[in-house]
């Protein structure tokens, strides 16, 4: 089925019967974007043949980037002309000059318009620079322009974690039109990294309304990565209301959610497939169903009875295995129980039949991949400490420098300290340091509040972060000599939402893996938004890993996934649960606090570990203070 085929309002099939809007799932974002771009190209070409225009509504953010890249490729390599395309962008921050690196005007030019042949006069983007008292009139004018262009043929959307489309935050009504709005706190937090700190994120924006969007003849909302899974499920399967503006797409006669498998994972047909179809009851599916049953009834696994299975739609499980509840309960209870291990690197000289990790070799060489420096500590600070205590050789490889996260004040503080020290020195021995510090202060001054850091400043910020990483690793017992700073080039050469991986990144990963030849690897980012630092770093690792399939050491190396900044694993997804004592979880908090740039939500990461422990407790497992969770790759 084509993405842009007119389908009319959602007709439910059995499997998708909880979905109130058509949802197409692709293995990953690039498959989805290649298909969508081909269909848009087809529409553009066929209209060209008729001498007509195509009117596209466009979005910014990370989500549409792979779609824009594919359009550019079609233009450059396959001669697609976009000369008959008229565009209207959804939104723009209020108060940002158009040449600001984070303005949507600039973003759209960087990501699309500068590389294709849409005539400048056919490009329309809300103007964030107009005077406050002219905004109202301006917005009415924007609506009129869309109408005069013939209305939107296709509106492309992303979705925010608040469920917003455009910047229609919770409370936006179904018939709202283009207007000025106040940004939600969660939205501003998500934009904080782009703006080098939440304080710099604008508080308001101009956005098309929900009604403006719903007037488009067709709508495609894209979402990638596990962090979008929950909001996608709510928008697609939940009630339609103004709490989640994307839910209004349920009321449109030709709208489609286009998602990758990570973003689809909370839809009923994937999360609880037995509720909508008949399934193969392998041990993973059994575990998934019983854990869900236990959690939704708030009853420990071993207390579930036949009626519970029947009443909650899992009766088929008992029927298919012709076992009574207590047998299935015990089976799943043991499965979950066996995920718990205080020996993340395996237990020496122990029978490992039912342990997540092998006992040999012992000790192991463990390689921990941290996309940004804080990730490893957020996701597995306690486990790092355990691996060290249990005698394993632990190497932490920070894949990117993370320097974009370091605030100007930190660089300013460092340069000022150096300058003062130099001034106290009467012998002129500090001349070069003093020149350096002065240059940094000047560069910071010149770039202004929102400018792009020149290389020198980025490199100083990287050094500051190295200091913080060293301190955090020290808290977990890992010395400086066991830390590697890879500074992957995609990051050093890029900027948020504009990163592009090259062979240089893979080369760096290959050199690392071949030099270390670890017995066990911990990595993260496999389910992240594809343009996030975590996902790009994981891809750089994953591709090299695949290519090394003949290496002897690699055949005996296990790979575990952890979650640092991405959505936490659900209880049934956990293959190894490493319990932590109250002291250990406090220690983890200490390590995380070494990073000045972690935000409030990330500082709360030990609470995620407490929640996992509470979930295990509720399933009827032993009661621990906290748990760090891992999945086998
Ligand atoms: C962008 C826009 C927003 C984004 C949404 C998701 O023009 O209107 O609704 O689509 O915030 O952002 P990303 O794609 O960065 O996750």
Short mmCIF file of N, CA and C in Angstrom, two decimals, residues 149-267:
data_model
loop_
_atom_site.label_atom_id
_atom_site.label_comp_id
_atom_site.label_asym_id
_atom_site.label_seq_id
_atom_site.Cartn_x
_atom_site.Cartn_y
_atom_site.Cartn_z
N UNK A 149 -2.90 29.74 -2.15
CA UNK A 149 -2.06 28.79 -2.90
C UNK A 149 -2.86 27.54 -3.26
N UNK A 150 -4.09 27.45 -2.79
CA UNK A 150 -4.94 26.29 -3.13
C UNK A 150 -5.06 25.30 -1.98
N UNK A 151 -4.54 25.68 -0.81
CA UNK A 151 -4.59 24.76 0.34
C UNK A 151 -3.44 23.77 0.29
N UNK A 152 -3.18 23.12 1.42
CA UNK A 152 -2.04 22.20 1.50
C UNK A 152 -2.41 20.85 0.89
N UNK A 153 -1.59 20.38 -0.06
CA UNK A 153 -1.82 19.04 -0.60
C UNK A 153 -1.38 17.99 0.40
N UNK A 154 -0.25 18.25 1.02
CA UNK A 154 0.30 17.28 1.98
C UNK A 154 0.97 18.04 3.11
N UNK A 155 0.63 17.69 4.33
CA UNK A 155 1.30 18.27 5.50
C UNK A 155 2.18 17.21 6.14
N UNK A 156 3.47 17.52 6.26
CA UNK A 156 4.42 16.63 6.95
C UNK A 156 4.50 17.06 8.41
N UNK A 157 4.45 16.11 9.32
CA UNK A 157 4.51 16.44 10.75
C UNK A 157 5.51 15.56 11.49
N UNK A 158 6.05 16.11 12.58
CA UNK A 158 6.70 15.29 13.60
C UNK A 158 5.78 15.33 14.81
N UNK A 159 6.17 14.72 15.90
CA UNK A 159 5.35 14.79 17.11
C UNK A 159 6.28 15.04 18.30
N UNK A 160 5.89 15.98 19.15
CA UNK A 160 6.71 16.26 20.33
C UNK A 160 6.32 15.31 21.46
N UNK A 161 7.14 15.28 22.51
CA UNK A 161 6.81 14.37 23.61
C UNK A 161 5.53 14.78 24.34
N UNK A 162 5.10 16.05 24.14
CA UNK A 162 3.82 16.47 24.73
C UNK A 162 2.66 16.10 23.81
N UNK A 163 2.98 15.51 22.67
CA UNK A 163 1.93 15.17 21.71
C UNK A 163 1.64 16.32 20.76
N UNK A 164 2.48 17.37 20.81
CA UNK A 164 2.19 18.51 19.94
C UNK A 164 2.47 18.19 18.48
N UNK A 165 1.69 18.82 17.60
CA UNK A 165 2.03 18.87 16.18
C UNK A 165 2.18 20.36 15.88
N UNK A 166 3.15 20.72 15.03
CA UNK A 166 3.54 22.12 15.00
C UNK A 166 3.92 22.44 16.43
N UNK A 167 3.59 23.62 16.89
CA UNK A 167 3.80 23.89 18.32
C UNK A 167 2.46 23.98 19.02
N UNK A 168 1.51 23.16 18.61
CA UNK A 168 0.21 23.15 19.27
C UNK A 168 0.30 22.32 20.54
N UNK A 169 0.64 23.02 21.62
CA UNK A 169 0.84 22.37 22.90
C UNK A 169 -0.51 21.95 23.48
N UNK A 170 -0.49 21.09 24.53
CA UNK A 170 -1.74 20.66 25.14
C UNK A 170 -2.67 21.85 25.40
N UNK A 171 -3.93 21.65 25.08
CA UNK A 171 -4.90 22.74 25.26
C UNK A 171 -5.26 23.40 23.94
N UNK A 172 -4.54 23.09 22.87
CA UNK A 172 -4.85 23.71 21.57
C UNK A 172 -6.13 23.07 21.02
N UNK A 173 -7.04 23.90 20.56
CA UNK A 173 -8.31 23.32 20.14
C UNK A 173 -8.24 22.82 18.70
N UNK A 174 -9.21 21.98 18.36
CA UNK A 174 -9.21 21.32 17.07
C UNK A 174 -9.34 22.32 15.91
N UNK A 175 -9.97 23.46 16.19
CA UNK A 175 -10.14 24.41 15.08
C UNK A 175 -9.20 25.61 15.19
N UNK A 176 -8.14 25.47 16.00
CA UNK A 176 -7.22 26.61 16.15
C UNK A 176 -6.52 26.92 14.83
N UNK A 177 -6.18 28.21 14.65
CA UNK A 177 -5.49 28.60 13.42
C UNK A 177 -4.10 29.17 13.77
N UNK A 178 -3.39 29.64 12.77
CA UNK A 178 -2.04 30.16 12.98
C UNK A 178 -2.06 31.26 14.04
N UNK A 179 -1.16 31.14 15.02
CA UNK A 179 -1.17 32.08 16.14
C UNK A 179 0.12 31.99 16.93
N UNK A 180 0.22 32.89 17.90
CA UNK A 180 1.38 32.86 18.81
C UNK A 180 1.02 31.98 20.00
N UNK A 181 1.95 31.12 20.43
CA UNK A 181 1.68 30.27 21.60
C UNK A 181 2.87 30.29 22.57
N UNK A 182 2.62 29.82 23.78
CA UNK A 182 3.70 29.69 24.77
C UNK A 182 4.16 28.24 24.75
N UNK A 183 5.46 28.03 24.72
CA UNK A 183 5.97 26.67 24.63
C UNK A 183 5.90 25.95 25.98
N UNK A 184 5.58 24.68 25.92
CA UNK A 184 5.51 23.84 27.10
C UNK A 184 6.92 23.62 27.68
N UNK A 185 6.97 23.36 28.99
CA UNK A 185 8.28 23.17 29.63
C UNK A 185 9.03 21.96 29.04
N UNK A 186 8.28 20.86 28.78
CA UNK A 186 8.92 19.65 28.23
C UNK A 186 9.51 19.95 26.85
N UNK A 187 8.77 20.72 26.05
CA UNK A 187 9.25 21.08 24.71
C UNK A 187 10.52 21.91 24.82
N UNK A 188 10.53 22.84 25.77
CA UNK A 188 11.72 23.69 25.92
C UNK A 188 12.89 22.85 26.41
N UNK A 189 12.60 21.90 27.27
CA UNK A 189 13.68 21.03 27.77
C UNK A 189 14.27 20.21 26.62
N UNK A 190 13.39 19.71 25.73
CA UNK A 190 13.88 18.92 24.60
C UNK A 190 14.72 19.77 23.65
N UNK A 191 14.48 21.08 23.65
CA UNK A 191 15.24 21.94 22.75
C UNK A 191 16.49 22.51 23.43
N UNK A 192 16.64 22.20 24.73
CA UNK A 192 17.71 22.83 25.51
C UNK A 192 19.10 22.55 24.94
N UNK A 193 19.31 21.32 24.47
CA UNK A 193 20.65 20.98 23.96
C UNK A 193 20.95 21.83 22.72
N UNK A 194 19.97 22.02 21.85
CA UNK A 194 20.20 22.82 20.64
C UNK A 194 20.63 24.23 21.00
N UNK A 195 20.05 24.74 22.07
CA UNK A 195 20.29 26.14 22.44
C UNK A 195 21.36 26.28 23.51
N UNK A 196 22.06 25.20 23.79
CA UNK A 196 23.10 25.21 24.82
C UNK A 196 22.52 25.70 26.16
N UNK A 197 21.44 25.09 26.56
CA UNK A 197 20.88 25.42 27.88
C UNK A 197 19.44 25.89 27.76
N UNK A 198 18.62 25.42 28.71
CA UNK A 198 17.19 25.72 28.70
C UNK A 198 16.93 27.22 28.76
N UNK A 199 17.79 27.94 29.49
CA UNK A 199 17.56 29.37 29.67
C UNK A 199 17.54 30.11 28.33
N UNK A 200 18.23 29.57 27.35
CA UNK A 200 18.30 30.25 26.05
C UNK A 200 17.16 29.90 25.12
N UNK A 201 16.34 28.91 25.49
CA UNK A 201 15.27 28.48 24.58
C UNK A 201 14.15 29.52 24.62
N UNK A 202 13.71 30.00 23.45
CA UNK A 202 12.62 30.98 23.44
C UNK A 202 11.39 30.43 24.16
N UNK A 203 10.59 31.33 24.70
CA UNK A 203 9.42 30.91 25.46
C UNK A 203 8.18 30.83 24.60
N UNK A 204 8.21 31.45 23.42
CA UNK A 204 7.00 31.40 22.60
C UNK A 204 7.36 31.17 21.15
N UNK A 205 6.33 30.91 20.37
CA UNK A 205 6.54 30.60 18.96
C UNK A 205 5.27 30.95 18.19
N UNK A 206 5.43 31.04 16.87
CA UNK A 206 4.26 31.19 16.01
C UNK A 206 4.05 29.84 15.35
N UNK A 207 2.85 29.35 15.38
CA UNK A 207 2.59 28.03 14.80
C UNK A 207 1.28 28.00 14.02
N UNK A 208 1.25 27.20 12.96
CA UNK A 208 -0.03 26.90 12.34
C UNK A 208 -0.90 26.26 13.41
N UNK A 209 -2.21 26.40 13.31
CA UNK A 209 -3.09 25.79 14.30
C UNK A 209 -3.40 24.34 13.94
N UNK A 210 -4.08 23.65 14.86
CA UNK A 210 -4.50 22.28 14.57
C UNK A 210 -5.46 22.31 13.38
N UNK A 211 -6.34 23.33 13.38
CA UNK A 211 -7.31 23.44 12.29
C UNK A 211 -6.62 23.66 10.95
N UNK A 212 -5.58 24.49 10.95
CA UNK A 212 -4.83 24.74 9.71
C UNK A 212 -4.29 23.42 9.18
N UNK A 213 -3.73 22.63 10.09
CA UNK A 213 -3.13 21.35 9.70
C UNK A 213 -4.21 20.39 9.18
N UNK A 214 -5.33 20.34 9.90
CA UNK A 214 -6.39 19.39 9.51
C UNK A 214 -7.04 19.76 8.18
N UNK A 215 -6.83 21.01 7.75
CA UNK A 215 -7.36 21.40 6.43
C UNK A 215 -6.55 20.84 5.28
N UNK A 216 -5.36 20.31 5.57
CA UNK A 216 -4.54 19.74 4.49
C UNK A 216 -5.26 18.53 3.90
N UNK A 217 -5.07 18.31 2.59
CA UNK A 217 -5.77 17.18 1.97
C UNK A 217 -5.22 15.84 2.45
N UNK A 218 -3.91 15.78 2.67
CA UNK A 218 -3.39 14.58 3.31
C UNK A 218 -2.32 14.97 4.33
N UNK A 219 -2.15 14.11 5.32
CA UNK A 219 -1.23 14.41 6.42
C UNK A 219 -0.39 13.16 6.71
N UNK A 220 0.91 13.36 6.82
CA UNK A 220 1.77 12.25 7.24
C UNK A 220 2.54 12.69 8.48
N UNK A 221 2.31 12.00 9.59
CA UNK A 221 3.06 12.30 10.81
C UNK A 221 4.13 11.22 10.97
N UNK A 222 5.39 11.66 11.07
CA UNK A 222 6.48 10.68 11.21
C UNK A 222 6.98 10.66 12.66
N UNK A 223 7.42 9.51 13.12
CA UNK A 223 8.00 9.41 14.46
C UNK A 223 9.02 8.28 14.49
N UNK A 224 10.18 8.56 15.04
CA UNK A 224 11.25 7.55 15.10
C UNK A 224 11.77 7.42 16.52
N UNK A 225 12.13 6.21 16.88
CA UNK A 225 12.87 5.99 18.13
C UNK A 225 11.97 5.71 19.33
N UNK A 226 12.55 5.03 20.33
CA UNK A 226 11.78 4.58 21.48
C UNK A 226 11.21 5.73 22.31
N UNK A 227 11.88 6.89 22.26
CA UNK A 227 11.37 7.99 23.07
C UNK A 227 10.01 8.49 22.59
N UNK A 228 9.63 8.12 21.36
CA UNK A 228 8.33 8.56 20.85
C UNK A 228 7.25 7.48 21.01
N UNK A 229 7.65 6.28 21.47
CA UNK A 229 6.72 5.15 21.48
C UNK A 229 5.47 5.42 22.32
N UNK A 230 5.68 6.01 23.48
CA UNK A 230 4.55 6.21 24.38
C UNK A 230 3.56 7.22 23.82
N UNK A 231 4.08 8.33 23.31
CA UNK A 231 3.16 9.37 22.82
C UNK A 231 2.48 8.92 21.52
N UNK A 232 3.18 8.13 20.71
CA UNK A 232 2.56 7.60 19.49
C UNK A 232 1.38 6.70 19.88
N UNK A 233 1.60 5.86 20.87
CA UNK A 233 0.51 4.97 21.30
C UNK A 233 -0.69 5.79 21.78
N UNK A 234 -0.43 6.82 22.58
CA UNK A 234 -1.54 7.61 23.11
C UNK A 234 -2.29 8.33 21.99
N UNK A 235 -1.52 8.86 21.02
CA UNK A 235 -2.16 9.62 19.94
C UNK A 235 -2.96 8.70 19.01
N UNK A 236 -2.45 7.48 18.81
CA UNK A 236 -3.08 6.57 17.85
C UNK A 236 -4.23 5.78 18.49
N UNK A 237 -4.02 5.36 19.74
CA UNK A 237 -5.02 4.46 20.34
C UNK A 237 -5.86 5.13 21.42
N UNK A 238 -5.41 6.31 21.88
CA UNK A 238 -6.12 6.95 23.00
C UNK A 238 -7.32 7.76 22.54
N UNK A 239 -7.93 8.42 23.51
CA UNK A 239 -9.07 9.29 23.21
C UNK A 239 -8.59 10.48 22.42
N UNK A 240 -9.44 10.97 21.52
CA UNK A 240 -9.09 12.18 20.79
C UNK A 240 -9.46 13.38 21.66
N UNK A 241 -8.47 14.15 22.06
CA UNK A 241 -8.78 15.37 22.82
C UNK A 241 -7.61 16.34 22.78
N UNK A 242 -7.84 17.54 23.34
CA UNK A 242 -6.82 18.59 23.18
C UNK A 242 -5.63 18.42 24.12
N UNK A 243 -5.61 17.36 24.90
CA UNK A 243 -4.43 17.09 25.73
C UNK A 243 -3.27 16.67 24.83
N UNK A 244 -3.61 15.98 23.73
CA UNK A 244 -2.59 15.53 22.78
C UNK A 244 -3.04 15.98 21.40
N UNK A 245 -2.45 17.04 20.90
CA UNK A 245 -3.03 17.60 19.67
C UNK A 245 -2.89 16.64 18.49
N UNK A 246 -1.88 15.76 18.52
CA UNK A 246 -1.74 14.79 17.41
C UNK A 246 -2.93 13.83 17.35
N UNK A 247 -3.67 13.67 18.46
CA UNK A 247 -4.81 12.74 18.43
C UNK A 247 -5.90 13.24 17.47
N UNK A 248 -5.90 14.55 17.17
CA UNK A 248 -6.92 15.07 16.25
C UNK A 248 -6.76 14.52 14.84
N UNK A 249 -5.62 13.92 14.56
CA UNK A 249 -5.45 13.29 13.24
C UNK A 249 -6.42 12.13 13.06
N UNK A 250 -6.92 11.61 14.19
CA UNK A 250 -7.92 10.53 14.11
C UNK A 250 -9.17 11.00 13.37
N UNK A 251 -9.37 12.32 13.37
CA UNK A 251 -10.60 12.84 12.80
C UNK A 251 -10.41 13.30 11.35
N UNK A 252 -9.27 12.98 10.76
CA UNK A 252 -8.99 13.43 9.40
C UNK A 252 -9.21 12.28 8.42
N UNK A 253 -9.69 12.61 7.24
CA UNK A 253 -10.04 11.50 6.34
C UNK A 253 -8.85 10.93 5.59
N UNK A 254 -7.71 11.57 5.64
CA UNK A 254 -6.55 10.99 4.97
C UNK A 254 -5.27 11.30 5.72
N UNK A 255 -5.15 10.73 6.90
CA UNK A 255 -3.93 10.99 7.67
C UNK A 255 -3.27 9.65 8.02
N UNK A 256 -1.94 9.69 8.10
CA UNK A 256 -1.18 8.46 8.33
C UNK A 256 -0.06 8.73 9.33
N UNK A 257 0.10 7.83 10.27
CA UNK A 257 1.29 7.85 11.13
C UNK A 257 2.31 6.93 10.46
N UNK A 258 3.50 7.46 10.25
CA UNK A 258 4.56 6.69 9.62
C UNK A 258 5.66 6.53 10.68
N UNK A 259 5.85 5.30 11.16
CA UNK A 259 6.74 5.14 12.31
C UNK A 259 7.75 4.02 12.08
N UNK A 260 8.87 4.07 12.81
CA UNK A 260 9.81 2.96 12.73
C UNK A 260 9.45 1.95 13.82
N UNK A 261 10.14 0.82 13.86
CA UNK A 261 9.65 -0.20 14.78
C UNK A 261 9.83 0.23 16.24
N UNK A 262 10.88 1.01 16.54
CA UNK A 262 11.04 1.44 17.94
C UNK A 262 9.87 2.33 18.38
N UNK A 263 9.42 3.21 17.49
CA UNK A 263 8.33 4.13 17.87
C UNK A 263 6.97 3.42 17.88
N UNK A 264 6.90 2.24 17.25
CA UNK A 264 5.62 1.52 17.21
C UNK A 264 5.47 0.55 18.37
N UNK A 265 6.53 0.43 19.18
CA UNK A 265 6.60 -0.71 20.11
C UNK A 265 5.51 -0.72 21.19
N UNK A 266 4.88 0.42 21.41
CA UNK A 266 3.84 0.42 22.46
C UNK A 266 2.43 0.24 21.89
N UNK A 267 2.30 0.11 20.59
CA UNK A 267 0.97 -0.14 20.02
C UNK A 267 0.54 -1.55 20.43
#
